Short mmCIF file of C-alpha atoms in Angstrom, two decimals:
data_model
loop_
_atom_site.label_atom_id
_atom_site.label_comp_id
_atom_site.label_asym_id
_atom_site.label_seq_id
_atom_site.Cartn_x
_atom_site.Cartn_y
_atom_site.Cartn_z
CA UNK A 1 -40.09 -10.88 -130.67
CA UNK A 2 -41.11 -13.90 -132.72
CA UNK A 3 -38.19 -15.54 -134.47
CA UNK A 4 -38.80 -16.95 -137.92
CA UNK A 5 -35.30 -17.86 -138.97
CA UNK A 6 -34.13 -21.42 -139.25
CA UNK A 7 -30.81 -20.81 -137.59
CA UNK A 8 -30.68 -19.48 -134.08
CA UNK A 9 -30.37 -15.94 -135.17
CA UNK A 10 -32.47 -12.94 -134.41
CA UNK A 11 -33.12 -9.69 -136.02
CA UNK A 12 -30.34 -10.03 -138.43
CA UNK A 13 -31.07 -7.16 -140.78
CA UNK A 14 -29.85 -8.48 -144.05
CA UNK A 15 -29.47 -6.76 -147.29
CA UNK A 16 -31.87 -7.30 -150.07
CA UNK A 17 -31.51 -9.89 -152.66
CA UNK A 18 -31.00 -10.39 -156.25
CA UNK A 19 -33.35 -13.17 -156.86
CA UNK A 20 -37.05 -12.90 -157.34
CA UNK A 21 -38.03 -15.80 -155.19
CA UNK A 22 -35.88 -18.74 -156.24
CA UNK A 23 -32.91 -17.55 -158.25
CA UNK A 24 -31.39 -15.02 -160.58
CA UNK A 25 -28.58 -12.54 -160.86
CA UNK A 26 -28.03 -9.59 -158.61
CA UNK A 27 -29.71 -6.57 -160.23
CA UNK A 28 -27.62 -3.52 -160.89
CA UNK A 29 -28.00 -0.59 -158.52
CA UNK A 30 -28.89 2.85 -159.76
CA UNK A 31 -26.25 4.45 -161.95
CA UNK A 32 -23.24 5.30 -159.84
CA UNK A 33 -24.86 3.84 -156.72
CA UNK A 34 -24.17 0.92 -154.44
CA UNK A 35 -26.62 -1.79 -153.47
CA UNK A 36 -26.52 -4.29 -150.64
CA UNK A 37 -28.46 -7.51 -151.02
CA UNK A 38 -29.79 -9.09 -147.82
CA UNK A 39 -31.91 -12.10 -146.88
CA UNK A 40 -33.86 -12.39 -143.62
CA UNK A 41 -36.90 -14.40 -144.56
CA UNK A 42 -39.83 -14.80 -146.88
CA UNK A 43 -42.82 -12.49 -147.40
CA UNK A 44 -43.39 -10.59 -144.12
CA UNK A 45 -46.71 -10.88 -142.35
CA UNK A 46 -46.81 -7.07 -141.94
CA UNK A 47 -44.55 -4.01 -141.96
CA UNK A 48 -46.91 -1.90 -139.85
CA UNK A 49 -45.01 -0.78 -136.71
CA UNK A 50 -48.03 -1.32 -134.47
CA UNK A 51 -49.04 -4.69 -135.91
CA UNK A 52 -45.70 -6.39 -136.44
CA UNK A 53 -44.51 -8.88 -133.83
CA UNK A 54 -41.94 -10.82 -135.86
CA UNK A 55 -38.20 -10.42 -136.24
CA UNK A 56 -38.21 -10.19 -140.01
CA UNK A 57 -40.83 -7.43 -139.97
CA UNK A 58 -38.85 -5.47 -137.40
CA UNK A 59 -35.75 -5.71 -139.58
CA UNK A 60 -37.58 -3.94 -142.37
CA UNK A 61 -39.13 -1.42 -139.98
CA UNK A 62 -35.84 -0.13 -138.59
CA UNK A 63 -34.81 0.86 -142.10
CA UNK A 64 -37.69 3.25 -142.65
CA UNK A 65 -38.72 4.40 -139.16
CA UNK A 66 -37.04 5.75 -136.06
CA UNK A 67 -38.16 6.25 -132.46
CA UNK A 68 -37.23 8.75 -129.78
CA UNK A 69 -34.13 6.61 -129.26
CA UNK A 70 -32.10 4.53 -131.73
CA UNK A 71 -29.08 2.21 -131.86
CA UNK A 72 -25.84 3.72 -133.13
CA UNK A 73 -22.35 2.32 -133.73
CA UNK A 74 -20.13 2.54 -130.65
CA UNK A 75 -17.02 2.33 -132.83
CA UNK A 76 -16.42 -1.34 -131.99
CA UNK A 77 -19.03 -2.96 -134.21
CA UNK A 78 -21.64 -2.95 -131.46
CA UNK A 79 -24.77 -0.85 -131.09
CA UNK A 80 -25.24 1.72 -128.34
CA UNK A 81 -28.57 3.24 -127.33
CA UNK A 82 -28.60 6.98 -128.10
CA UNK A 83 -31.22 9.69 -128.76
CA UNK A 84 -32.83 9.30 -132.19
CA UNK A 85 -35.63 11.69 -133.09
CA UNK A 86 -35.00 13.25 -129.68
CA UNK A 87 -32.09 15.69 -129.78
CA UNK A 88 -30.81 14.61 -126.35
CA UNK A 89 -31.71 12.68 -123.22
CA UNK A 90 -35.01 13.94 -121.77
CA UNK A 91 -35.58 15.98 -118.67
CA UNK A 92 -36.81 13.62 -115.95
CA UNK A 93 -39.03 14.42 -112.96
CA UNK A 94 -39.99 11.89 -110.28
CA UNK A 95 -43.38 12.93 -108.95
CA UNK A 96 -44.56 12.58 -105.30
CA UNK A 97 -46.85 9.65 -106.21
CA UNK A 98 -43.94 7.69 -107.72
CA UNK A 99 -44.89 8.43 -111.31
CA UNK A 100 -42.26 9.84 -113.66
CA UNK A 101 -42.56 12.64 -116.18
CA UNK A 102 -40.20 12.77 -119.17
CA UNK A 103 -39.88 15.90 -121.27
CA UNK A 104 -38.35 15.17 -124.69
CA UNK A 105 -37.12 17.87 -127.05
CA UNK A 106 -37.14 16.71 -130.67
CA UNK A 107 -34.41 17.54 -133.17
CA UNK A 108 -34.92 20.72 -135.13
CA UNK A 109 -36.45 20.59 -138.63
CA UNK A 110 -37.32 16.89 -138.63
CA UNK A 111 -39.17 15.67 -141.73
CA UNK A 112 -41.04 12.64 -142.95
CA UNK A 113 -39.65 10.82 -145.96
CA UNK A 114 -42.04 12.73 -148.28
CA UNK A 115 -40.73 16.07 -146.99
CA UNK A 116 -43.64 16.95 -144.70
CA UNK A 117 -42.68 18.44 -141.34
CA UNK A 118 -42.45 15.96 -138.46
CA UNK A 119 -43.85 17.08 -135.10
CA UNK A 120 -44.33 15.76 -131.60
CA UNK A 121 -47.98 15.05 -132.46
CA UNK A 122 -46.80 12.23 -134.71
CA UNK A 123 -45.51 10.35 -131.69
CA UNK A 124 -48.75 11.04 -129.83
CA UNK A 125 -50.78 9.55 -132.68
CA UNK A 126 -48.50 6.51 -133.04
CA UNK A 127 -48.59 5.66 -129.35
CA UNK A 128 -52.34 6.22 -129.03
CA UNK A 129 -52.87 3.98 -132.05
CA UNK A 130 -50.73 1.25 -130.46
CA UNK A 131 -52.92 0.97 -127.33
CA UNK A 132 -56.23 1.57 -129.11
CA UNK A 133 -58.28 -1.67 -128.82
CA UNK A 134 -59.45 -1.13 -132.41
CA UNK A 135 -55.84 -1.55 -133.61
CA UNK A 136 -55.61 -4.96 -131.90
CA UNK A 137 -51.82 -4.72 -131.65
CA UNK A 138 -50.05 -7.75 -130.21
CA UNK A 139 -47.44 -5.41 -128.77
CA UNK A 140 -49.80 -2.91 -127.13
CA UNK A 141 -48.41 -3.93 -123.74
CA UNK A 142 -44.97 -2.60 -124.69
CA UNK A 143 -45.96 0.85 -123.42
CA UNK A 144 -48.12 -0.31 -120.51
CA UNK A 145 -45.94 1.74 -118.18
CA UNK A 146 -47.39 4.92 -119.74
CA UNK A 147 -50.16 6.52 -117.69
CA UNK A 148 -53.64 5.12 -118.48
CA UNK A 149 -52.31 2.64 -121.08
CA UNK A 150 -53.79 -0.40 -119.35
CA UNK A 151 -57.15 1.26 -118.85
CA UNK A 152 -57.26 2.19 -122.54
CA UNK A 153 -56.35 -1.33 -123.63
CA UNK A 154 -59.18 -2.65 -121.44
CA UNK A 155 -61.63 -0.24 -123.05
CA UNK A 156 -62.16 1.71 -119.84
CA UNK A 157 -60.71 5.01 -121.11
CA UNK A 158 -60.42 6.69 -124.48
CA UNK A 159 -57.03 6.60 -126.21
CA UNK A 160 -56.84 10.39 -125.88
CA UNK A 161 -56.25 9.85 -122.14
CA UNK A 162 -52.88 8.17 -122.72
CA UNK A 163 -50.09 9.88 -120.76
CA UNK A 164 -48.39 11.43 -123.77
CA UNK A 165 -48.95 14.91 -125.21
CA UNK A 166 -47.33 17.41 -127.53
CA UNK A 167 -46.64 20.63 -125.67
CA UNK A 168 -45.54 22.18 -128.95
CA UNK A 169 -44.19 20.90 -132.28
CA UNK A 170 -40.83 19.94 -130.77
CA UNK A 171 -41.71 19.15 -127.15
CA UNK A 172 -43.18 15.84 -126.02
CA UNK A 173 -44.33 15.01 -122.50
CA UNK A 174 -44.65 11.37 -121.43
CA UNK A 175 -45.88 10.30 -117.99
CA UNK A 176 -45.04 6.82 -116.66
CA UNK A 177 -46.83 5.22 -113.74
CA UNK A 178 -43.48 4.12 -112.30
CA UNK A 179 -39.78 4.58 -112.99
CA UNK A 180 -39.37 1.91 -115.68
CA UNK A 181 -35.67 0.90 -115.92
CA UNK A 182 -35.84 -0.11 -119.60
CA UNK A 183 -38.00 2.73 -120.92
CA UNK A 184 -35.37 4.15 -123.30
CA UNK A 185 -35.10 0.73 -124.94
CA UNK A 186 -38.87 0.79 -125.39
CA UNK A 187 -38.45 4.23 -126.98
CA UNK A 188 -36.22 2.60 -129.62
CA UNK A 189 -38.51 -0.40 -130.25
CA UNK A 190 -40.46 -0.67 -133.53
CA UNK A 191 -43.90 -0.79 -131.88
CA UNK A 192 -43.19 2.67 -130.44
CA UNK A 193 -42.30 4.23 -133.80
CA UNK A 194 -44.38 7.21 -134.95
CA UNK A 195 -46.72 6.90 -137.93
CA UNK A 196 -48.59 9.41 -140.10
CA UNK A 197 -52.21 10.02 -139.10
CA UNK A 198 -53.26 11.58 -142.43
CA UNK A 199 -51.84 8.70 -144.48
CA UNK A 200 -53.50 6.02 -142.40
CA UNK A 201 -56.79 7.93 -142.37
CA UNK A 202 -56.86 7.83 -146.18
CA UNK A 203 -55.31 4.46 -146.99
CA UNK A 204 -56.52 2.56 -143.89
CA UNK A 205 -55.05 -0.94 -143.59
CA UNK A 206 -53.59 -0.69 -147.11
CA UNK A 207 -51.13 2.06 -146.18
CA UNK A 208 -48.11 -0.26 -145.90
CA UNK A 209 -48.52 -1.79 -149.38
CA UNK A 210 -47.35 1.12 -151.54
CA UNK A 211 -44.23 3.31 -151.38
CA UNK A 212 -46.55 6.27 -152.06
CA UNK A 213 -48.29 5.79 -148.70
CA UNK A 214 -45.56 4.00 -146.73
CA UNK A 215 -44.15 7.22 -145.31
CA UNK A 216 -41.45 6.90 -142.67
CA UNK A 217 -38.85 8.91 -140.79
CA UNK A 218 -35.82 6.57 -140.84
CA UNK A 219 -32.55 6.52 -142.81
CA UNK A 220 -34.09 4.64 -145.75
CA UNK A 221 -37.48 4.71 -147.44
CA UNK A 222 -39.38 2.01 -149.30
CA UNK A 223 -38.95 2.31 -153.06
CA UNK A 224 -40.49 -0.92 -154.32
CA UNK A 225 -42.21 -4.03 -152.96
CA UNK A 226 -42.63 -6.97 -155.33
CA UNK A 227 -44.58 -9.33 -153.12
CA UNK A 228 -43.00 -12.73 -152.48
CA UNK A 229 -39.89 -11.49 -154.29
CA UNK A 230 -38.14 -8.49 -152.73
CA UNK A 231 -38.35 -5.23 -150.79
CA UNK A 232 -36.19 -2.41 -152.14
CA UNK A 233 -35.20 0.56 -149.96
CA UNK A 234 -33.40 3.74 -150.99
CA UNK A 235 -31.74 6.47 -148.93
CA UNK A 236 -34.20 8.90 -147.39
CA UNK A 237 -33.18 12.37 -148.65
CA UNK A 238 -35.13 13.95 -145.78
CA UNK A 239 -33.35 12.13 -142.96
CA UNK A 240 -31.73 14.55 -140.51
CA UNK A 241 -28.16 13.32 -141.04
CA UNK A 242 -26.20 11.89 -144.00
CA UNK A 243 -26.50 8.16 -144.64
CA UNK A 244 -23.07 6.97 -145.77
CA UNK A 245 -24.09 3.36 -146.40
CA UNK A 246 -25.44 1.68 -149.54
CA UNK A 247 -27.66 3.72 -151.82
CA UNK A 248 -30.17 0.88 -151.87
CA UNK A 249 -30.92 -2.10 -149.65
CA UNK A 250 -32.54 -5.00 -151.45
CA UNK A 251 -34.16 -7.56 -149.16
CA UNK A 252 -34.81 -10.76 -151.06
CA UNK A 253 -37.83 -12.64 -149.74
CA UNK A 254 -36.50 -16.20 -149.56
CA UNK A 255 -36.74 -19.25 -147.33
CA UNK A 256 -34.79 -21.79 -149.43
CA UNK A 257 -31.56 -22.17 -147.45
CA UNK A 258 -29.68 -23.85 -150.27
CA UNK A 259 -30.62 -21.08 -152.71
CA UNK A 260 -29.52 -18.47 -150.16
CA UNK A 261 -26.12 -20.12 -149.73
CA UNK A 262 -25.74 -20.49 -153.48
CA UNK A 263 -26.50 -16.79 -153.92
CA UNK A 264 -23.96 -15.86 -151.27
CA UNK A 265 -21.24 -18.00 -152.82
CA UNK A 266 -21.91 -16.54 -156.27
CA UNK A 267 -21.69 -12.98 -154.92
CA UNK A 268 -25.36 -12.22 -155.56
CA UNK A 269 -26.09 -11.95 -151.83
CA UNK A 270 -23.94 -9.79 -149.57
CA UNK A 271 -25.32 -10.67 -146.16
CA UNK A 272 -27.57 -13.50 -145.03
CA UNK A 273 -28.58 -15.90 -142.32
CA UNK A 274 -29.86 -19.47 -142.48
CA UNK A 275 -27.22 -21.55 -144.23
CA UNK A 276 -28.27 -25.17 -144.79
CA UNK A 277 -27.85 -27.31 -141.68
CA UNK A 278 -25.54 -29.76 -143.45
CA UNK A 279 -23.21 -26.95 -144.54
CA UNK A 280 -22.63 -25.42 -141.11
CA UNK A 281 -19.41 -27.32 -140.21
CA UNK A 282 -17.87 -26.48 -143.59
CA UNK A 283 -18.87 -22.81 -143.36
CA UNK A 284 -17.48 -22.51 -139.85
CA UNK A 285 -14.16 -24.12 -140.77
CA UNK A 286 -13.81 -21.93 -143.87
CA UNK A 287 -14.51 -18.76 -141.91
CA UNK A 288 -17.51 -17.83 -144.07
CA UNK A 289 -19.92 -18.20 -141.16
CA UNK A 290 -19.63 -15.88 -138.16
CA UNK A 291 -21.45 -16.26 -134.85
CA UNK A 292 -22.45 -13.44 -132.50
CA UNK A 293 -24.16 -13.33 -129.10
CA UNK A 294 -27.93 -13.34 -129.10
CA UNK A 295 -30.56 -12.95 -126.37
CA UNK A 296 -33.25 -15.44 -127.27
CA UNK A 297 -34.80 -18.84 -126.65
CA UNK A 298 -35.82 -21.56 -129.12
CA UNK A 299 -38.66 -23.61 -127.66
CA UNK A 300 -41.61 -25.92 -128.20
CA UNK A 301 -44.92 -24.21 -127.50
CA UNK A 302 -47.82 -26.39 -126.37
CA UNK A 303 -51.40 -25.26 -126.77
CA UNK A 304 -52.25 -25.30 -123.07
CA UNK A 305 -55.98 -25.21 -123.80
CA UNK A 306 -56.17 -28.28 -126.06
CA UNK A 307 -55.96 -31.94 -125.08
CA UNK A 308 -53.67 -33.72 -124.56
CA UNK A 309 -51.42 -30.73 -123.76
CA UNK A 310 -53.90 -29.18 -121.35
CA UNK A 311 -52.30 -31.49 -118.78
CA UNK A 312 -49.06 -30.20 -117.23
CA UNK A 313 -47.83 -33.77 -116.73
CA UNK A 314 -48.02 -34.41 -120.47
CA UNK A 315 -46.23 -31.17 -121.25
CA UNK A 316 -43.47 -31.95 -118.79
CA UNK A 317 -43.12 -35.49 -120.12
CA UNK A 318 -42.65 -34.22 -123.68
CA UNK A 319 -40.11 -31.68 -122.43
CA UNK A 320 -38.05 -34.19 -120.43
CA UNK A 321 -37.94 -36.61 -123.38
CA UNK A 322 -35.99 -34.07 -125.46
CA UNK A 323 -32.24 -34.60 -125.68
CA UNK A 324 -31.22 -30.96 -125.93
CA UNK A 325 -27.51 -31.72 -126.15
CA UNK A 326 -28.06 -33.83 -129.25
CA UNK A 327 -29.98 -30.98 -130.91
CA UNK A 328 -27.27 -28.37 -130.34
CA UNK A 329 -24.33 -30.69 -130.96
CA UNK A 330 -25.64 -32.50 -134.02
CA UNK A 331 -28.10 -30.14 -135.69
CA UNK A 332 -27.79 -26.42 -134.88
CA UNK A 333 -24.02 -26.57 -134.17
CA UNK A 334 -23.28 -22.84 -133.80
CA UNK A 335 -22.60 -22.64 -130.07
CA UNK A 336 -26.17 -22.65 -128.75
CA UNK A 337 -26.59 -23.53 -125.07
CA UNK A 338 -29.11 -26.19 -124.02
CA UNK A 339 -31.91 -24.39 -122.16
CA UNK A 340 -32.95 -25.38 -118.65
CA UNK A 341 -35.24 -22.37 -118.19
CA UNK A 342 -37.13 -19.92 -120.35
CA UNK A 343 -35.28 -16.64 -119.70
CA UNK A 344 -31.92 -17.02 -121.47
CA UNK A 345 -28.43 -16.55 -120.15
CA UNK A 346 -26.88 -13.13 -120.61
CA UNK A 347 -29.53 -11.03 -118.86
CA UNK A 348 -28.38 -9.40 -115.65
CA UNK A 349 -29.95 -9.89 -112.23
CA UNK A 350 -30.21 -7.72 -109.12
CA UNK A 351 -28.42 -10.31 -106.97
CA UNK A 352 -25.11 -8.46 -107.28
CA UNK A 353 -22.50 -7.17 -109.74
CA UNK A 354 -22.13 -9.54 -112.67
CA UNK A 355 -25.07 -11.70 -111.63
CA UNK A 356 -27.08 -13.46 -114.33
CA UNK A 357 -30.84 -14.06 -114.16
CA UNK A 358 -30.53 -17.62 -115.45
CA UNK A 359 -27.80 -18.55 -113.00
CA UNK A 360 -29.72 -17.06 -110.07
CA UNK A 361 -32.91 -18.77 -111.17
CA UNK A 362 -31.21 -22.16 -111.48
CA UNK A 363 -32.20 -25.05 -113.76
CA UNK A 364 -35.72 -26.49 -113.89
CA UNK A 365 -34.43 -29.87 -115.12
CA UNK A 366 -31.00 -31.33 -115.76
CA UNK A 367 -29.32 -30.62 -119.09
CA UNK A 368 -26.37 -32.85 -118.24
CA UNK A 369 -26.01 -35.52 -120.91
CA UNK A 370 -25.43 -38.11 -118.20
CA UNK A 371 -28.89 -37.41 -116.79
CA UNK A 372 -30.85 -37.97 -120.00
CA UNK A 373 -31.76 -41.55 -119.04
CA UNK A 374 -33.16 -40.42 -115.69
CA UNK A 375 -35.03 -37.57 -117.43
CA UNK A 376 -36.51 -40.14 -119.82
CA UNK A 377 -37.59 -42.37 -116.93
CA UNK A 378 -39.34 -39.42 -115.28
CA UNK A 379 -40.99 -38.53 -118.60
CA UNK A 380 -42.40 -42.08 -118.88
CA UNK A 381 -43.65 -41.95 -115.28
CA UNK A 382 -45.42 -38.63 -115.86
CA UNK A 383 -47.09 -39.82 -119.05
CA UNK A 384 -48.29 -42.96 -117.30
CA UNK A 385 -49.61 -40.88 -114.41
CA UNK A 386 -51.52 -38.78 -116.95
CA UNK A 387 -53.23 -41.97 -118.18
CA UNK A 388 -50.98 -43.05 -121.07
CA UNK A 389 -48.63 -45.82 -119.85
CA UNK A 390 -45.99 -46.54 -122.52
CA UNK A 391 -47.93 -44.15 -124.74
CA UNK A 392 -50.98 -46.42 -124.95
CA UNK A 393 -54.13 -44.49 -125.79
CA UNK A 394 -52.23 -41.31 -126.58
CA UNK A 395 -53.63 -39.63 -129.70
CA UNK A 396 -51.50 -38.96 -132.75
CA UNK A 397 -50.46 -35.30 -132.44
CA UNK A 398 -49.17 -32.90 -135.08
CA UNK A 399 -46.04 -30.81 -134.52
CA UNK A 400 -46.14 -27.62 -136.59
CA UNK A 401 -43.16 -25.66 -137.87
CA UNK A 402 -42.44 -23.05 -140.53
CA UNK A 403 -40.53 -24.06 -143.63
CA UNK A 404 -36.79 -24.40 -143.01
CA UNK A 405 -34.19 -27.14 -143.04
CA UNK A 406 -33.25 -26.61 -139.42
CA UNK A 407 -36.78 -26.55 -138.04
CA UNK A 408 -37.49 -29.73 -140.02
CA UNK A 409 -34.32 -31.45 -138.78
CA UNK A 410 -35.06 -30.51 -135.16
CA UNK A 411 -38.68 -31.63 -135.56
CA UNK A 412 -37.62 -34.99 -136.99
CA UNK A 413 -35.13 -35.55 -134.17
CA UNK A 414 -37.71 -34.74 -131.47
CA UNK A 415 -40.30 -36.88 -133.26
CA UNK A 416 -37.94 -39.83 -132.87
CA UNK A 417 -37.21 -38.97 -129.21
CA UNK A 418 -40.91 -38.81 -128.33
CA UNK A 419 -41.56 -42.11 -130.08
CA UNK A 420 -38.56 -43.83 -128.48
CA UNK A 421 -38.98 -42.50 -124.94
CA UNK A 422 -42.74 -42.06 -124.65
CA UNK A 423 -44.10 -44.47 -127.26
CA UNK A 424 -46.23 -41.76 -128.90
CA UNK A 425 -46.70 -40.96 -132.56
CA UNK A 426 -46.06 -37.40 -133.70
CA UNK A 427 -46.63 -36.21 -137.25
CA UNK A 428 -44.80 -33.18 -138.68
CA UNK A 429 -46.37 -30.38 -140.69
CA UNK A 430 -44.74 -27.27 -142.15
CA UNK A 431 -46.36 -24.04 -143.32
CA UNK A 432 -45.20 -20.80 -144.92
CA UNK A 433 -44.20 -18.19 -142.37
CA UNK A 434 -47.24 -15.89 -142.58
CA UNK A 435 -49.73 -18.78 -142.39
CA UNK A 436 -47.74 -20.42 -139.60
CA UNK A 437 -47.68 -17.23 -137.53
CA UNK A 438 -51.43 -16.68 -137.91
CA UNK A 439 -52.30 -20.25 -136.92
CA UNK A 440 -50.04 -20.19 -133.91
CA UNK A 441 -51.38 -16.83 -132.76
CA UNK A 442 -55.00 -17.96 -133.14
CA UNK A 443 -54.36 -21.24 -131.31
CA UNK A 444 -54.99 -23.34 -134.42
CA UNK A 445 -52.38 -25.93 -133.48
CA UNK A 446 -51.64 -28.66 -130.93
CA UNK A 447 -47.92 -27.95 -130.45
CA UNK A 448 -45.34 -26.12 -132.52
CA UNK A 449 -41.86 -24.67 -132.74
CA UNK A 450 -41.34 -21.16 -131.46
CA UNK A 451 -38.54 -18.70 -130.88
CA UNK A 452 -38.46 -15.49 -128.90
CA UNK A 453 -35.80 -12.78 -129.01
CA UNK A 454 -35.47 -10.12 -126.32
CA UNK A 455 -37.10 -6.82 -127.21
CA UNK A 456 -34.92 -5.18 -124.56
CA UNK A 457 -32.36 -6.44 -122.07
CA UNK A 458 -34.63 -7.35 -119.17
CA UNK A 459 -36.25 -10.66 -118.08
CA UNK A 460 -39.73 -9.15 -118.31
CA UNK A 461 -39.32 -9.10 -122.10
CA UNK A 462 -39.71 -12.90 -121.91
CA UNK A 463 -42.11 -13.23 -118.99
CA UNK A 464 -44.80 -10.73 -119.96
CA UNK A 465 -45.47 -12.76 -123.12
CA UNK A 466 -47.63 -15.20 -121.22
CA UNK A 467 -50.01 -12.98 -119.29
CA UNK A 468 -53.58 -14.18 -119.79
CA UNK A 469 -54.99 -12.84 -123.05
CA UNK A 470 -51.69 -11.28 -124.16
CA UNK A 471 -51.24 -10.67 -127.89
CA UNK A 472 -48.07 -12.78 -128.04
CA UNK A 473 -49.32 -15.53 -125.72
CA UNK A 474 -49.26 -18.28 -128.34
CA UNK A 475 -49.41 -21.13 -125.75
CA UNK A 476 -52.81 -19.75 -124.66
CA UNK A 477 -51.38 -19.94 -121.14
CA UNK A 478 -53.39 -18.65 -118.18
CA UNK A 479 -52.52 -18.59 -114.48
CA UNK A 480 -53.82 -15.80 -112.23
CA UNK A 481 -50.89 -16.07 -109.82
CA UNK A 482 -48.45 -15.73 -112.72
CA UNK A 483 -50.37 -12.71 -114.01
CA UNK A 484 -50.23 -11.06 -110.59
CA UNK A 485 -46.48 -11.56 -110.24
CA UNK A 486 -45.75 -10.15 -113.70
CA UNK A 487 -47.98 -7.16 -112.91
CA UNK A 488 -46.15 -6.65 -109.61
CA UNK A 489 -42.76 -6.81 -111.34
CA UNK A 490 -43.90 -4.17 -113.84
CA UNK A 491 -45.29 -1.89 -111.13
CA UNK A 492 -42.13 -1.38 -109.09
CA UNK A 493 -38.77 0.16 -109.85
CA UNK A 494 -37.07 -1.41 -106.80
CA UNK A 495 -34.60 -3.87 -108.38
CA UNK A 496 -34.69 -6.49 -105.62
CA UNK A 497 -38.50 -6.58 -105.67
CA UNK A 498 -38.70 -6.68 -109.46
CA UNK A 499 -36.36 -9.64 -109.77
CA UNK A 500 -37.92 -11.55 -106.89
CA UNK A 501 -41.33 -11.29 -108.56
CA UNK A 502 -39.89 -12.32 -111.93
CA UNK A 503 -38.15 -15.39 -110.51
CA UNK A 504 -41.35 -16.42 -108.76
CA UNK A 505 -43.28 -16.00 -112.01
CA UNK A 506 -40.82 -18.16 -113.94
CA UNK A 507 -41.06 -20.78 -111.19
CA UNK A 508 -44.81 -21.05 -111.76
CA UNK A 509 -44.48 -21.05 -115.53
CA UNK A 510 -41.70 -23.64 -115.70
CA UNK A 511 -41.76 -25.68 -112.48
CA UNK A 512 -45.50 -25.91 -111.80
CA UNK A 513 -47.04 -25.60 -115.25
CA UNK A 514 -44.30 -26.63 -117.72
CA UNK A 515 -46.18 -24.39 -120.14
CA UNK A 516 -43.50 -24.63 -122.85
CA UNK A 517 -40.38 -26.73 -123.47
CA UNK A 518 -37.28 -24.54 -123.91
CA UNK A 519 -34.74 -26.18 -126.23
CA UNK A 520 -31.71 -23.89 -126.45
CA UNK A 521 -30.55 -20.30 -126.11
CA UNK A 522 -29.83 -18.74 -129.48
CA UNK A 523 -26.63 -17.58 -131.03
CA UNK A 524 -26.49 -15.29 -134.10
CA UNK A 525 -24.89 -16.97 -137.14
CA UNK A 526 -24.53 -14.93 -140.31
CA UNK A 527 -22.83 -14.84 -143.69
CA UNK A 528 -21.19 -11.54 -144.65
CA UNK A 529 -19.33 -10.57 -147.80
CA UNK A 530 -15.56 -10.20 -147.20
CA UNK A 531 -14.41 -6.59 -147.06
CA UNK A 532 -17.63 -5.15 -145.66
CA UNK A 533 -16.98 -2.42 -143.08
CA UNK A 534 -19.25 -0.29 -140.93
CA UNK A 535 -21.67 -3.06 -140.01
CA UNK A 536 -22.75 -2.91 -136.38
CA UNK A 537 -24.93 -5.09 -134.19
CA UNK A 538 -26.85 -5.41 -130.93
CA UNK A 539 -27.38 -8.75 -129.10
CA UNK A 540 -31.10 -8.05 -129.40
CA UNK A 541 -30.50 -9.30 -132.93
CA UNK A 542 -30.30 -6.19 -135.08
CA UNK A 543 -27.60 -5.63 -137.67
CA UNK A 544 -27.48 -2.08 -139.02
CA UNK A 545 -26.43 -1.19 -142.55
CA UNK A 546 -26.57 2.57 -142.86
CA UNK A 547 -22.79 2.88 -142.33
CA UNK A 548 -21.76 -0.09 -144.49
CA UNK A 549 -18.97 0.35 -147.04
CA UNK A 550 -16.74 -2.07 -148.95
CA UNK A 551 -19.41 -3.64 -151.14
#
């Protein structure tokens, strides 16, 4: 999932804010109620489950929607995957052709946030809408293991042929083409949330803009959205179990890191990410800043279809000229690991108990500080081989990033590295998050900052991004051999085969094509009000607030 935050932090669900853009006092909650103020970013690009592909949007979505599965507190502050709208684990049948049939029984008397009865047909509609080419969802591939999903996405079959059907109001049948090992995590992912057919039929693409039509099935419901200011959520009275957390969650829409820190210190903000870069050492030493594990990669994305980055030698030269240790030691400074591959550390492998995909896959270049000079020499050689000795004749290129102190600081440091090592001139340009995301998605850039957080704990969550024509393929990367290996990995449930295909795919992507330049593997820094209890978290980046007390 696209990361928009300045600090290496993922889906940190923060509580809503007090300010209306740039400052102000924390508003009072409803009489007798409690309110948590959170900051995760500026105005979201979308809060439509099918259309969202960004971390901040997903944070808002998990408040007001819920899938067949959900993440619940394991009693130790961490999130465990458990049945959500489903009352229990499904009945599973492995068919003679290798396909798998799941039979889910939904909880009794489920309701939408407006009180209307929730049925299995709501999941059918939501999933059909996700793969419908008319929806143009970036994340349509998330359920490509469902029977006929790929054919529907290619326009070869009607969406009604998707392998999901409602047997009755509480019984849902889903047929997978193979035994997908991470399917339950998909069932908890925002793109697979159900949505209301009647609401969308009437309001069309405006359905997310008003609390009257933004009908969900999660623990909270949208009460108010003041664009470019805040999103306010209140407890959903029709949720199937009591919500013991804050009566309201107020998400302030901010991207000024200094204002966020000021609001936290004044008590106006209860939970936030993105402290100013210069304040990180002080916040760590004071204990105000905490750091959690996080499955994600911060990287430079090159537009592989535009000169001069349509040449793998140029891409590799720019990557090797980056001093990753300097960036994590002097700028980010919250325990990030320099990245020598795209799939981050912390994801298991099939090589044996305790094996790690990154360790099995090895490094694609040295991240040893002592080797930076030799990396730089190789970078110069590659650029000269590409026709630009000492940078002569190389065009001035623009590096794009979204507004944030950390992205700016990292961009300025790399700008200097590229000038010093390669002799090239790079200009820096920043854009607001929504504009930045659209331009990157459409390929309206030369190279830019990027961040990707795991959608589920499997390497394919990183590798299937770059299949030719994929909705999240911002580098505009295309390699038929890579596509075939990713397809093969997603078509088998044999662990050894899956991981062999995935390692081979990453070899092509990183070793042969140098399609992107990984910088570091994320950590999750956050600011949390002292005394808060009941907060729980998953390394996929989500903090959950529905059990929070102590405000």
